Short mmCIF file of C-alpha atoms in Angstrom, two decimals:
data_model
loop_
_atom_site.label_atom_id
_atom_site.label_comp_id
_atom_site.label_asym_id
_atom_site.label_seq_id
_atom_site.Cartn_x
_atom_site.Cartn_y
_atom_site.Cartn_z
CA UNK A 242 10.31 -8.25 -13.41
CA UNK A 243 10.17 -4.69 -12.14
CA UNK A 244 7.29 -2.48 -13.26
CA UNK A 245 6.12 1.07 -12.75
CA UNK A 246 4.02 1.63 -9.65
CA UNK A 247 0.74 2.39 -11.41
CA UNK A 248 -2.40 0.30 -11.33
CA UNK A 249 -2.56 -0.19 -15.10
CA UNK A 250 0.85 -1.95 -15.05
CA UNK A 251 -0.81 -5.05 -13.61
CA UNK A 252 -2.18 -6.05 -17.01
CA UNK A 253 1.28 -6.90 -18.39
CA UNK A 254 2.12 -8.78 -15.17
CA UNK A 255 -1.08 -10.83 -15.48
CA UNK A 256 -0.51 -11.46 -19.16
CA UNK A 257 2.95 -12.93 -18.52
CA UNK A 258 2.08 -15.09 -15.53
CA UNK A 259 -1.32 -16.31 -16.73
CA UNK A 260 0.11 -17.33 -20.11
CA UNK A 261 2.60 -19.53 -18.23
CA UNK A 262 -0.26 -21.10 -16.27
CA UNK A 263 -2.04 -21.89 -19.53
CA UNK A 264 1.17 -23.40 -20.94
CA UNK A 265 1.35 -25.70 -17.91
CA UNK A 266 -2.31 -26.70 -18.29
CA UNK A 267 -3.60 -25.05 -15.13
CA UNK A 268 -7.40 -25.12 -15.08
CA UNK A 269 -9.86 -22.24 -15.33
CA UNK A 270 -10.36 -22.11 -11.55
CA UNK A 271 -6.61 -21.81 -10.98
CA UNK A 272 -6.30 -19.08 -13.59
CA UNK A 273 -9.26 -17.16 -12.12
CA UNK A 274 -7.76 -17.45 -8.62
CA UNK A 275 -4.26 -16.33 -9.62
CA UNK A 276 -5.62 -13.51 -11.77
CA UNK A 277 -7.74 -12.17 -8.92
CA UNK A 278 -4.83 -12.49 -6.49
CA UNK A 279 -2.45 -10.63 -8.81
CA UNK A 280 -4.94 -7.79 -9.22
CA UNK A 281 -5.46 -7.48 -5.47
CA UNK A 282 -1.82 -7.85 -4.40
CA UNK A 283 -0.51 -5.51 -7.09
CA UNK A 284 -3.06 -2.82 -6.28
CA UNK A 285 -2.18 -3.11 -2.59
CA UNK A 286 1.50 -2.61 -3.49
CA UNK A 287 0.75 0.47 -5.61
CA UNK A 288 -1.85 2.03 -3.34
CA UNK A 289 -0.95 1.11 0.23
CA UNK A 290 2.73 0.18 -0.19
CA UNK A 291 4.04 2.81 -2.60
CA UNK A 292 1.26 5.31 -1.71
CA UNK A 293 0.54 5.98 -5.41
CA UNK A 294 4.04 7.42 -5.89
CA UNK A 295 4.73 7.03 -9.63
CA UNK A 296 8.49 7.29 -9.13
CA UNK A 297 8.45 4.01 -7.21
CA UNK A 298 8.38 0.50 -8.62
CA UNK A 299 6.87 -2.91 -7.87
CA UNK A 300 9.00 -6.04 -8.16
CA UNK A 301 7.39 -9.31 -9.18
CA UNK A 302 9.20 -12.62 -8.95
CA UNK A 303 7.40 -15.72 -10.06
CA UNK A 304 7.89 -19.33 -10.94
CA UNK A 305 5.49 -21.75 -12.58
CA UNK A 306 5.88 -25.49 -12.91
CA UNK A 307 3.53 -28.39 -13.54
CA UNK A 308 2.40 -28.50 -9.88
CA UNK A 309 2.32 -24.95 -8.59
CA UNK A 310 2.73 -21.26 -9.16
CA UNK A 311 4.80 -19.14 -6.76
CA UNK A 312 4.53 -15.35 -6.80
CA UNK A 313 6.37 -12.76 -4.75
CA UNK A 314 5.32 -9.09 -4.96
CA UNK A 315 7.49 -6.45 -3.31
CA UNK A 316 6.87 -2.73 -3.04
CA UNK A 317 9.10 0.09 -1.80
CA UNK A 318 6.84 1.05 1.08
CA UNK A 319 7.44 0.88 4.80
CA UNK A 320 5.46 -2.33 5.10
CA UNK A 321 2.47 -3.22 7.24
CA UNK A 322 1.41 -5.68 9.91
CA UNK A 323 -1.04 -8.12 8.26
CA UNK A 324 -2.58 -9.11 11.61
CA UNK A 325 -3.59 -5.49 12.22
CA UNK A 326 -5.99 -5.54 9.26
CA UNK A 327 -9.58 -5.98 10.43
CA UNK A 328 -11.58 -8.92 9.11
CA UNK A 329 -14.02 -7.40 6.60
CA UNK A 330 -16.52 -10.23 7.06
CA UNK A 331 -17.68 -9.11 10.46
CA UNK A 332 -19.06 -6.07 12.24
CA UNK A 333 -18.65 -2.69 10.65
CA UNK A 334 -16.12 -4.15 8.17
CA UNK A 335 -18.98 -5.79 6.29
CA UNK A 336 -20.27 -2.33 5.33
CA UNK A 337 -16.91 -0.72 4.58
CA UNK A 338 -16.10 -0.15 0.89
CA UNK A 339 -12.49 -1.39 1.21
CA UNK A 340 -10.39 -3.97 2.98
CA UNK A 341 -11.31 -7.18 1.15
CA UNK A 342 -8.15 -7.67 -0.93
CA UNK A 343 -6.16 -9.58 1.70
CA UNK A 344 -9.13 -11.82 2.48
CA UNK A 345 -9.45 -12.76 -1.20
CA UNK A 346 -5.70 -13.39 -1.54
CA UNK A 347 -5.78 -15.64 1.55
CA UNK A 348 -8.84 -17.47 0.22
CA UNK A 349 -7.61 -18.13 -3.30
CA UNK A 350 -3.96 -18.98 -2.57
CA UNK A 351 -2.69 -22.01 -0.63
CA UNK A 352 0.15 -20.09 1.01
CA UNK A 353 0.35 -16.36 1.77
CA UNK A 354 3.36 -15.12 3.75
CA UNK A 355 4.82 -11.69 4.38
CA UNK A 356 8.41 -10.72 5.05
CA UNK A 357 9.26 -9.18 8.41
CA UNK A 358 9.07 -5.61 7.12
CA UNK A 359 5.67 -6.31 5.57
CA UNK A 360 6.44 -4.89 2.12
CA UNK A 361 6.72 -8.22 0.33
CA UNK A 362 4.13 -10.97 -0.03
CA UNK A 363 4.97 -14.53 -1.11
CA UNK A 364 2.10 -16.68 -2.36
CA UNK A 365 1.71 -20.19 -3.68
CA UNK A 366 -1.19 -21.94 -5.38
CA UNK A 367 -0.98 -25.64 -6.17
CA UNK A 368 -2.60 -26.83 -9.36
CA UNK A 369 -6.09 -28.11 -8.72
CA UNK A 370 -6.31 -31.83 -9.18
CA UNK A 371 -8.61 -32.95 -11.99
CA UNK A 372 -12.07 -34.08 -10.97
CA UNK A 373 -11.70 -37.85 -10.46
CA UNK A 374 -15.30 -38.58 -9.56
CA UNK A 375 -17.16 -41.14 -11.64
CA UNK A 376 -18.92 -39.49 -14.53
CA UNK A 377 -16.37 -36.74 -14.84
CA UNK A 378 -14.82 -38.50 -17.82
CA UNK A 379 -11.49 -38.95 -16.04
CA UNK A 380 -12.06 -42.56 -14.98
CA UNK A 381 -12.97 -45.33 -17.31
CA UNK A 382 -15.03 -48.30 -16.07
CA UNK B 165 -33.37 0.60 -23.83
CA UNK B 166 -31.08 3.59 -23.41
CA UNK B 167 -27.32 3.11 -23.49
CA UNK B 168 -25.89 5.66 -21.08
CA UNK B 169 -22.16 4.99 -21.20
CA UNK B 170 -20.12 2.15 -22.66
CA UNK B 171 -20.12 0.28 -19.36
CA UNK B 172 -23.81 0.09 -18.53
CA UNK B 173 -27.20 -0.08 -20.16
CA UNK B 174 -30.42 0.93 -18.46
CA UNK B 175 -33.86 -0.57 -18.77
CA UNK B 176 -37.10 0.03 -16.89
CA UNK B 177 -39.44 -2.82 -15.90
CA UNK B 178 -42.46 -2.28 -13.68
CA UNK B 179 -41.33 -0.26 -10.70
CA UNK B 180 -37.67 -1.22 -11.17
CA UNK B 181 -34.69 0.34 -12.90
CA UNK B 182 -32.36 -2.32 -14.27
CA UNK B 183 -28.72 -1.39 -14.76
CA UNK B 184 -26.74 -3.96 -16.72
CA UNK B 185 -22.97 -3.99 -16.65
CA UNK B 186 -21.92 -4.48 -20.25
CA UNK B 187 -18.22 -5.26 -19.74
CA UNK B 188 -16.84 -8.75 -19.10
CA UNK B 189 -14.10 -7.48 -16.82
CA UNK B 190 -14.37 -4.66 -14.30
CA UNK B 191 -10.95 -4.05 -12.82
CA UNK B 192 -9.25 -0.74 -13.30
CA UNK B 193 -9.87 2.13 -10.98
CA UNK B 194 -10.80 4.42 -13.86
CA UNK B 195 -13.44 1.89 -14.99
CA UNK B 196 -14.86 1.69 -11.48
CA UNK B 197 -14.93 5.48 -11.25
CA UNK B 198 -16.71 5.61 -14.62
CA UNK B 199 -19.26 3.10 -13.35
CA UNK B 200 -19.84 5.14 -10.23
CA UNK B 201 -20.28 8.26 -12.36
CA UNK B 202 -22.86 6.40 -14.44
CA UNK B 203 -24.86 4.73 -11.68
CA UNK B 204 -24.99 7.45 -9.01
CA UNK B 205 -26.81 10.00 -11.22
CA UNK B 206 -29.47 7.38 -11.94
CA UNK B 207 -30.09 7.06 -8.20
CA UNK B 208 -30.01 10.83 -7.66
CA UNK B 209 -32.31 11.61 -10.58
CA UNK B 210 -35.01 9.14 -9.58
CA UNK B 211 -38.12 10.97 -8.49
CA UNK B 212 -38.52 9.64 -4.99
CA UNK B 213 -37.06 6.32 -3.95
CA UNK B 214 -35.54 4.00 -6.52
CA UNK B 215 -35.84 0.24 -6.89
CA UNK B 216 -32.53 -0.60 -8.52
CA UNK B 217 -31.50 -3.95 -9.98
CA UNK B 218 -27.85 -4.43 -10.89
CA UNK B 219 -27.52 -7.16 -13.52
CA UNK B 220 -24.12 -8.91 -13.67
CA UNK B 221 -25.03 -11.22 -16.57
CA UNK B 222 -22.14 -10.07 -18.76
CA UNK B 223 -19.51 -9.88 -16.02
CA UNK B 224 -16.95 -12.68 -15.83
CA UNK B 225 -14.29 -11.05 -13.69
CA UNK B 226 -14.12 -8.29 -11.11
CA UNK B 227 -11.85 -7.12 -8.32
CA UNK B 228 -12.61 -6.23 -4.72
CA UNK B 229 -12.73 -2.56 -5.72
CA UNK B 230 -16.05 -3.31 -7.44
CA UNK B 231 -17.39 -4.67 -4.17
CA UNK B 232 -16.49 -1.32 -2.62
CA UNK B 233 -18.49 0.43 -5.32
CA UNK B 234 -21.48 -1.82 -4.60
CA UNK B 235 -21.30 -0.90 -0.92
CA UNK B 236 -21.25 2.81 -1.81
CA UNK B 237 -24.22 2.35 -4.16
CA UNK B 238 -26.21 0.43 -1.55
CA UNK B 239 -25.53 3.07 1.12
CA UNK B 240 -26.78 5.82 -1.19
CA UNK B 241 -29.89 3.84 -2.12
CA UNK B 242 -30.81 3.13 1.47
CA UNK B 243 -30.27 6.80 2.34
CA UNK B 244 -32.91 7.52 -0.31
CA UNK B 245 -35.11 4.76 1.18
CA UNK B 246 -34.83 2.83 -2.05
CA UNK B 247 -34.13 -0.85 -2.60
CA UNK B 248 -31.27 -2.68 -4.26
CA UNK B 249 -31.20 -6.15 -5.79
CA UNK B 250 -28.32 -7.92 -7.56
CA UNK B 251 -28.87 -10.63 -10.16
CA UNK B 252 -27.33 -12.90 -12.80
CA UNK B 253 -24.05 -13.33 -10.95
CA UNK B 254 -21.89 -16.05 -12.45
CA UNK B 255 -20.75 -18.83 -10.08
CA UNK B 256 -17.10 -17.76 -9.88
CA UNK B 257 -18.07 -14.21 -8.98
CA UNK B 258 -20.74 -15.43 -6.59
CA UNK B 259 -17.92 -17.25 -4.79
CA UNK B 260 -16.25 -13.87 -4.19
CA UNK B 261 -19.49 -12.63 -2.63
CA UNK B 262 -19.62 -15.74 -0.45
CA UNK B 263 -15.99 -15.46 0.69
CA UNK B 264 -16.49 -11.83 1.68
CA UNK B 265 -19.90 -12.63 3.23
CA UNK B 266 -21.52 -10.00 1.05
CA UNK B 267 -24.21 -12.58 0.35
CA UNK B 268 -25.44 -11.51 3.81
CA UNK B 269 -25.45 -7.84 2.88
CA UNK B 270 -26.99 -7.89 -0.60
CA UNK B 271 -30.23 -9.40 -1.85
CA UNK B 272 -29.07 -11.58 -4.73
CA UNK B 273 -31.37 -13.19 -7.31
CA UNK B 274 -30.62 -15.73 -10.01
CA UNK B 275 -32.40 -13.74 -12.70
CA UNK B 276 -33.60 -10.20 -13.32
CA UNK B 277 -37.15 -11.59 -13.56
CA UNK B 278 -36.93 -12.86 -9.99
CA UNK B 279 -35.62 -9.51 -8.76
CA UNK B 280 -38.34 -7.61 -10.64
CA UNK B 281 -41.02 -9.85 -9.16
CA UNK B 282 -39.65 -9.41 -5.65
CA UNK B 283 -39.62 -5.64 -5.99
CA UNK B 284 -43.15 -5.56 -7.41
CA UNK B 285 -44.36 -7.43 -4.32
CA UNK B 286 -42.40 -5.22 -1.96
CA UNK B 287 -44.14 -2.03 -3.12
#
C-alpha cells in the first residue's frame, strides 16, 4: 500500500497489519513489538526520509503467515547510512531526546535490513513460540 | 484533583506533584506536543524547585518520541534543581526503558506511594 507522508497515516497501516497478525493468532508480545516497530519506522520515513514533505508518499509492503510477519517500508528520501547513527544507549546519546527509533526496531524485530540507498527497510519478526514450560497449561502430564 | 487537559491529571501529595497520564496510548506528535504544553507550565509555575512524579499507570503503549519528551522534562527539572520520579510503568513499557537504558537515567518506582516516600525522605 502507498500512503500519504504524514505521521497520522500510520494508524491505517497499523490497523491493516495488526489485524492480520490477530487473524494468524500472533500473541500480545508479537503485536506490541510489530506495532511499536511500525510506529518508529513509519515516523522515520516521514520525518527523516521524506523530510515532512506532504507531497511525498511512503510505500508499505507486507506479508503475514502463520510463522512470521515481513514488512518493508520505503520512503522517497535520499536514504541514510544506518551504521552512522550513534548508539543512544551510551555517552551523550543517553541524554539526547531523539535517536532511539532504530534501536527499538532492531530490538523488537528478528531481521532488520536496509537497501543500498538506505531509503527502504525490510524487517521480519517470527511468531513467538508458546510457553512450553510445565505449569503454563501447554503441556499435560 | 484538578484535571488540566484531557491527557493528564494533577494531584499533590506531601512535597510532590503527581502528574498522571490519562491516555492508554501516547503516539502522535500532536499528542506529545500537547503533553509537553501541559507538563512544562507545571514545572515553570512551581514556586522554587519541584518534586515531580510522572505516573504511567494508565499507559499501555508509547513510542520513542515520548522518551524524548521525558528527557526534555528531566533536563528542565534538573535546571530548576528539582527532582523527577517515574512510577507505575507496565512491564511491556518498562522493557522499552530497559532496551534504551533509560532505567539508568530515570529513577523509576513501582508505585506512586514509593516515589512519594522517597521524595519525602530526600527533602
